[in-house]
Amino acid sequence: SQKIEQNSEALNIQEGKTATLTCNYTNYSPAYLQWYRQDPGRGPVFLLLIRENEKEKRKERLKVTFDTTLKQSLFHITASQPADSATYLCAPHTGRRALTFGSGTRLQVQP
Amino acid sequence: ETGVTQSPTHLIKTRGQQVTLRCSSQSGHNTVSWYQQALGQGPQFIFQYYREEENGRGNFPPRFSGLQFPNYSSELNVNALELDDSALYLCASSSNPLGQGDEQFFGPGTRLTVL
């Protein structure tokens, strides 16, 4: 069956460092993958989309990679700030009319 | 431009009851998707409505049903509530149906507690 894995343990890093979050998927080949940010008690907010024919996508301090051979996407936040603390969700496209989210990784950036 | 709104914010029901949750999509969006998010988990796709018709469904039983209106607002109905239905219910709107990669704009959610 299709499976999406994100590191369930919180990631704690120091302000100014680069945060790297991992999304692994098995048993299917998504045409694209989206990343969202979710703050406590709020709905997710879209950050980036990367398609299967793209290796890398950037937006300001954010960078996403997509390795279809490893079935993995990496999400990087450079020069991290305490305001980046949140849960980050990956959502690979799992079917023509569906989007499936991973369970998310909580990032905590210490000042 | 008005964002996605949901009502009510919180709701408490008892097992066996029925509930209706409401969502107003962002201006110009014709697609609404509903998700269930349990504590500590990612959102789970329930179904999607496109131009007033169900256009995709996740692994949820038929007691989860929905509607979309001509103004593209939507309702999620859950019958015969069970304790496990306690969750945050999220509505998201987009310019096109899922599958085309459009970003989804989420509302703040409705917190449903079933006792």
mmCIF file of C-alpha atoms in Angstrom:
data_model
loop_
_atom_site.group_PDB
_atom_site.id
_atom_site.type_symbol
_atom_site.label_atom_id
_atom_site.label_comp_id
_atom_site.label_asym_id
_atom_site.label_seq_id
_atom_site.Cartn_x
_atom_site.Cartn_y
_atom_site.Cartn_z
ATOM 1 C CA SER A 1 0.000 0.000 0.000
ATOM 2 C CA GLN A 2 1.045 3.625 -0.467
ATOM 3 C CA LYS A 3 3.007 4.986 2.445
ATOM 4 C CA ILE A 4 4.376 8.430 3.327
ATOM 5 C CA GLU A 5 6.958 8.809 6.066
ATOM 6 C CA GLN A 6 8.143 11.946 7.788
ATOM 7 C CA ASN A 7 10.329 11.964 10.851
ATOM 8 C CA SER A 8 7.882 11.953 13.736
ATOM 9 C CA GLU A 9 10.505 13.194 16.186
ATOM 10 C CA ALA A 10 10.795 16.946 16.556
ATOM 11 C CA LEU A 11 13.799 18.606 14.968
ATOM 12 C CA ASN A 12 15.555 21.094 17.240
ATOM 13 C CA ILE A 13 18.114 23.419 15.716
ATOM 14 C CA GLN A 14 19.899 26.632 16.571
ATOM 15 C CA GLU A 15 18.890 29.942 14.964
ATOM 16 C CA GLY A 16 20.900 30.630 11.820
ATOM 17 C CA LYS A 17 21.480 26.959 10.986
ATOM 18 C CA THR A 18 19.927 25.066 8.083
ATOM 19 C CA ALA A 19 16.992 22.800 8.884
ATOM 20 C CA THR A 20 16.547 19.726 6.704
ATOM 21 C CA LEU A 21 13.309 17.741 6.800
ATOM 22 C CA THR A 22 12.739 14.427 5.026
ATOM 23 C CA CYS A 23 9.723 12.955 3.258
ATOM 24 C CA ASN A 24 9.909 9.363 2.024
ATOM 25 C CA TYR A 25 7.207 7.595 0.075
ATOM 26 C CA THR A 26 6.758 4.007 -1.085
ATOM 27 C CA ASN A 27 4.726 2.016 -3.568
ATOM 28 C CA TYR A 28 3.823 4.789 -5.976
ATOM 29 C CA SER A 29 5.240 7.527 -8.184
ATOM 30 C CA PRO A 30 3.757 10.966 -7.505
ATOM 31 C CA ALA A 31 3.570 13.429 -10.366
ATOM 32 C CA TYR A 32 4.294 16.210 -7.879
ATOM 33 C CA LEU A 33 4.799 16.851 -4.215
ATOM 34 C CA GLN A 34 3.723 19.816 -2.101
ATOM 35 C CA TRP A 35 5.070 21.114 1.197
ATOM 36 C CA TYR A 36 2.907 22.903 3.757
ATOM 37 C CA ARG A 37 3.509 24.626 7.062
ATOM 38 C CA GLN A 38 1.056 24.227 9.929
ATOM 39 C CA ASP A 39 1.015 26.251 13.128
ATOM 40 C CA PRO A 40 -0.836 24.967 16.231
ATOM 41 C CA GLY A 41 -4.603 25.337 15.928
ATOM 42 C CA ARG A 42 -4.430 26.560 12.338
ATOM 43 C CA GLY A 43 -4.897 25.128 8.870
ATOM 44 C CA PRO A 44 -1.848 24.256 6.747
ATOM 45 C CA VAL A 45 -0.309 26.949 4.547
ATOM 46 C CA PHE A 46 1.130 26.072 1.138
ATOM 47 C CA LEU A 47 4.875 26.645 0.736
ATOM 48 C CA LEU A 48 6.228 24.952 -2.390
ATOM 49 C CA LEU A 49 5.357 22.479 -5.120
ATOM 50 C CA ILE A 50 7.892 20.392 -7.021
ATOM 51 C CA ARG A 51 7.080 18.235 -10.034
ATOM 52 C CA GLU A 52 8.572 14.850 -10.909
ATOM 53 C CA ASN A 53 10.667 16.334 -13.725
ATOM 54 C CA GLU A 54 12.231 18.937 -11.393
ATOM 55 C CA LYS A 55 15.194 18.123 -9.205
ATOM 56 C CA GLU A 56 15.129 21.266 -7.108
ATOM 57 C CA LYS A 57 12.919 24.281 -6.379
ATOM 58 C CA ARG A 58 13.745 27.394 -4.375
ATOM 59 C CA LYS A 59 11.750 30.176 -2.796
ATOM 60 C CA GLU A 60 13.578 32.731 -0.685
ATOM 61 C CA ARG A 61 15.149 30.728 2.221
ATOM 62 C CA LEU A 62 13.330 27.533 1.263
ATOM 63 C CA LYS A 63 14.639 24.773 -0.984
ATOM 64 C CA VAL A 64 12.971 21.502 -1.941
ATOM 65 C CA THR A 65 14.540 18.554 -3.739
ATOM 66 C CA PHE A 66 12.779 15.607 -5.316
ATOM 67 C CA ASP A 67 14.597 12.342 -5.965
ATOM 68 C CA THR A 68 12.259 9.959 -7.777
ATOM 69 C CA THR A 69 14.850 7.166 -7.665
ATOM 70 C CA LEU A 70 15.208 7.323 -3.876
ATOM 71 C CA LYS A 71 11.490 8.161 -3.557
ATOM 72 C CA GLN A 72 12.383 11.029 -1.312
ATOM 73 C CA SER A 73 11.930 14.785 -0.988
ATOM 74 C CA LEU A 74 14.093 16.989 1.205
ATOM 75 C CA PHE A 75 12.920 20.359 2.514
ATOM 76 C CA HIS A 76 15.558 22.856 3.602
ATOM 77 C CA ILE A 77 15.216 26.123 5.482
ATOM 78 C CA THR A 78 18.437 28.127 5.438
ATOM 79 C CA ALA A 79 19.325 30.779 8.019
ATOM 80 C CA SER A 80 16.504 29.475 10.200
ATOM 81 C CA GLN A 81 14.676 31.812 12.577
ATOM 82 C CA PRO A 82 12.524 31.155 15.655
ATOM 83 C CA ALA A 83 9.525 32.229 13.539
ATOM 84 C CA ASP A 84 10.141 29.164 11.354
ATOM 85 C CA SER A 85 9.114 26.933 14.275
ATOM 86 C CA ALA A 86 6.069 24.960 13.124
ATOM 87 C CA THR A 87 5.038 21.561 11.810
ATOM 88 C CA TYR A 88 5.955 20.900 8.186
ATOM 89 C CA LEU A 89 3.848 18.535 6.122
ATOM 90 C CA CYS A 90 4.688 16.906 2.831
ATOM 91 C CA ALA A 91 1.879 15.936 0.461
ATOM 92 C CA PRO A 92 2.763 13.767 -2.514
ATOM 93 C CA HIS A 93 0.105 13.518 -5.171
ATOM 94 C CA THR A 94 -1.308 10.016 -4.732
ATOM 95 C CA GLY A 95 -3.963 9.877 -7.397
ATOM 96 C CA ARG A 96 -5.813 11.897 -9.955
ATOM 97 C CA ARG A 97 -8.298 13.181 -7.420
ATOM 98 C CA ALA A 98 -6.523 12.885 -4.094
ATOM 99 C CA LEU A 99 -3.748 14.434 -2.064
ATOM 100 C CA THR A 100 -2.239 12.532 0.862
ATOM 101 C CA PHE A 101 -0.344 14.210 3.682
ATOM 102 C CA GLY A 102 2.427 12.804 5.792
ATOM 103 C CA SER A 103 2.111 13.073 9.565
ATOM 104 C CA GLY A 104 4.468 16.047 9.622
ATOM 105 C CA THR A 105 7.710 16.961 11.361
ATOM 106 C CA ARG A 106 7.763 19.550 14.091
ATOM 107 C CA LEU A 107 10.619 22.027 13.787
ATOM 108 C CA GLN A 108 11.787 24.027 16.784
ATOM 109 C CA VAL A 109 14.325 26.791 16.153
ATOM 110 C CA GLN A 110 16.078 27.932 19.313
ATOM 111 C CA PRO A 111 17.192 31.584 19.570
ATOM 112 C CA GLU B 1 -9.892 38.827 -1.379
ATOM 113 C CA THR B 2 -11.643 36.815 1.341
ATOM 114 C CA GLY B 3 -9.894 33.668 2.555
ATOM 115 C CA VAL B 4 -11.436 30.313 3.381
ATOM 116 C CA THR B 5 -13.764 30.426 6.366
ATOM 117 C CA GLN B 6 -15.278 27.578 8.372
ATOM 118 C CA SER B 7 -18.049 27.365 10.921
ATOM 119 C CA PRO B 8 -18.458 26.577 13.677
ATOM 120 C CA THR B 9 -15.042 26.844 15.292
ATOM 121 C CA HIS B 10 -15.756 24.216 17.920
ATOM 122 C CA LEU B 11 -18.495 21.652 18.322
ATOM 123 C CA ILE B 12 -19.344 19.033 20.922
ATOM 124 C CA LYS B 13 -21.664 16.156 20.016
ATOM 125 C CA THR B 14 -22.589 12.810 21.500
ATOM 126 C CA ARG B 15 -22.146 9.420 19.900
ATOM 127 C CA GLY B 16 -24.864 8.607 17.355
ATOM 128 C CA GLN B 17 -25.721 12.215 16.586
ATOM 129 C CA GLN B 18 -25.331 13.934 13.242
ATOM 130 C CA VAL B 19 -23.259 17.026 12.468
ATOM 131 C CA THR B 20 -22.974 19.560 9.633
ATOM 132 C CA LEU B 21 -19.839 21.622 9.121
ATOM 133 C CA ARG B 22 -19.684 24.559 6.742
ATOM 134 C CA CYS B 23 -17.015 26.081 4.530
ATOM 135 C CA SER B 24 -16.858 29.180 2.353
ATOM 136 C CA SER B 25 -14.251 28.888 -0.357
ATOM 137 C CA GLN B 26 -11.862 31.610 -1.421
ATOM 138 C CA SER B 27 -13.198 33.968 -4.058
ATOM 139 C CA GLY B 28 -12.729 32.550 -7.565
ATOM 140 C CA HIS B 29 -12.145 28.949 -6.423
ATOM 141 C CA ASN B 30 -14.439 26.229 -7.753
ATOM 142 C CA THR B 31 -13.014 23.255 -5.861
ATOM 143 C CA VAL B 32 -13.383 22.397 -2.188
ATOM 144 C CA SER B 33 -11.692 19.500 -0.412
ATOM 145 C CA TRP B 34 -12.374 18.250 3.101
ATOM 146 C CA TYR B 35 -9.844 16.678 5.441
ATOM 147 C CA GLN B 36 -9.908 15.071 8.866
ATOM 148 C CA GLN B 37 -6.901 15.679 11.093
ATOM 149 C CA ALA B 38 -6.484 13.664 14.275
ATOM 150 C CA LEU B 39 -4.143 14.954 16.962
ATOM 151 C CA GLY B 40 -0.500 14.480 15.971
ATOM 152 C CA GLN B 41 -1.363 13.280 12.482
ATOM 153 C CA GLY B 42 -1.438 14.838 9.045
ATOM 154 C CA PRO B 43 -4.725 15.744 7.354
ATOM 155 C CA GLN B 44 -6.545 12.741 5.836
ATOM 156 C CA PHE B 45 -8.426 13.386 2.589
ATOM 157 C CA ILE B 46 -12.182 12.802 2.888
ATOM 158 C CA PHE B 47 -13.482 14.006 -0.464
ATOM 159 C CA GLN B 48 -13.396 16.772 -3.016
ATOM 160 C CA TYR B 49 -16.202 18.737 -4.665
ATOM 161 C CA TYR B 50 -15.830 20.379 -8.052
ATOM 162 C CA ARG B 51 -18.636 22.397 -9.584
ATOM 163 C CA GLU B 52 -21.203 20.958 -7.172
ATOM 164 C CA GLU B 53 -20.305 17.286 -7.697
ATOM 165 C CA GLU B 54 -18.168 14.874 -5.688
ATOM 166 C CA ASN B 55 -14.968 14.503 -7.663
ATOM 167 C CA GLY B 56 -12.838 12.139 -5.604
ATOM 168 C CA ARG B 57 -13.065 10.374 -2.264
ATOM 169 C CA GLY B 58 -10.669 8.989 0.313
ATOM 170 C CA ASN B 59 -11.135 5.947 2.551
ATOM 171 C CA PHE B 60 -14.087 7.236 4.548
ATOM 172 C CA PRO B 61 -17.432 5.443 5.013
ATOM 173 C CA PRO B 62 -20.651 6.665 3.373
ATOM 174 C CA ARG B 63 -21.815 8.280 6.604
ATOM 175 C CA PHE B 64 -19.429 11.066 5.610
ATOM 176 C CA SER B 65 -21.203 13.027 2.897
ATOM 177 C CA GLY B 66 -21.055 16.489 1.442
ATOM 178 C CA LEU B 67 -22.567 19.156 -0.706
ATOM 179 C CA GLN B 68 -21.291 22.019 -2.769
ATOM 180 C CA PHE B 69 -23.519 24.971 -3.602
ATOM 181 C CA PRO B 70 -23.637 27.181 -6.711
ATOM 182 C CA ASN B 71 -21.495 29.784 -4.943
ATOM 183 C CA TYR B 72 -18.946 26.972 -4.324
ATOM 184 C CA SER B 73 -19.374 26.968 -0.564
ATOM 185 C CA SER B 74 -19.616 23.484 0.884
ATOM 186 C CA GLU B 75 -20.949 21.374 3.729
ATOM 187 C CA LEU B 76 -19.601 18.229 5.323
ATOM 188 C CA ASN B 77 -22.185 15.997 6.985
ATOM 189 C CA VAL B 78 -21.322 13.150 9.315
ATOM 190 C CA ASN B 79 -24.053 10.761 10.456
ATOM 191 C CA ALA B 80 -24.040 8.307 13.347
ATOM 192 C CA LEU B 81 -21.071 9.971 15.032
ATOM 193 C CA GLU B 82 -18.464 7.720 16.612
ATOM 194 C CA LEU B 83 -15.876 8.588 19.260
ATOM 195 C CA ASP B 84 -13.106 8.239 16.654
ATOM 196 C CA ASP B 85 -14.678 11.040 14.622
ATOM 197 C CA SER B 86 -13.276 13.507 17.154
ATOM 198 C CA ALA B 87 -10.765 15.548 15.156
ATOM 199 C CA LEU B 88 -10.033 18.847 13.447
ATOM 200 C CA TYR B 89 -11.968 19.068 10.182
ATOM 201 C CA LEU B 90 -10.276 21.186 7.563
ATOM 202 C CA CYS B 91 -11.698 22.614 4.397
ATOM 203 C CA ALA B 92 -9.453 23.729 1.535
ATOM 204 C CA SER B 93 -10.274 25.489 -1.693
ATOM 205 C CA SER B 94 -8.338 25.629 -4.951
ATOM 206 C CA SER B 95 -8.679 26.995 -8.464
ATOM 207 C CA ASN B 96 -8.752 23.531 -10.018
ATOM 208 C CA PRO B 97 -9.448 19.980 -8.887
ATOM 209 C CA LEU B 98 -6.726 18.011 -7.132
ATOM 210 C CA GLY B 99 -4.409 16.375 -9.615
ATOM 211 C CA GLN B 100 -3.298 19.540 -11.328
ATOM 212 C CA GLY B 101 -0.940 20.677 -8.616
ATOM 213 C CA ASP B 102 -2.735 23.843 -7.592
ATOM 214 C CA GLU B 103 -2.017 25.001 -4.089
ATOM 215 C CA GLN B 104 -4.782 24.555 -1.611
ATOM 216 C CA PHE B 105 -5.912 27.335 0.678
ATOM 217 C CA PHE B 106 -7.013 25.971 4.019
ATOM 218 C CA GLY B 107 -9.504 27.347 6.475
ATOM 219 C CA PRO B 108 -8.843 27.430 10.231
ATOM 220 C CA GLY B 109 -10.781 24.207 10.799
ATOM 221 C CA THR B 110 -13.641 23.034 12.999
ATOM 222 C CA ARG B 111 -12.697 21.143 16.148
ATOM 223 C CA LEU B 112 -15.270 18.355 16.653
ATOM 224 C CA THR B 113 -15.430 16.488 19.941
ATOM 225 C CA VAL B 114 -17.643 13.391 20.185
ATOM 226 C CA LEU B 115 -18.525 12.260 23.714
#
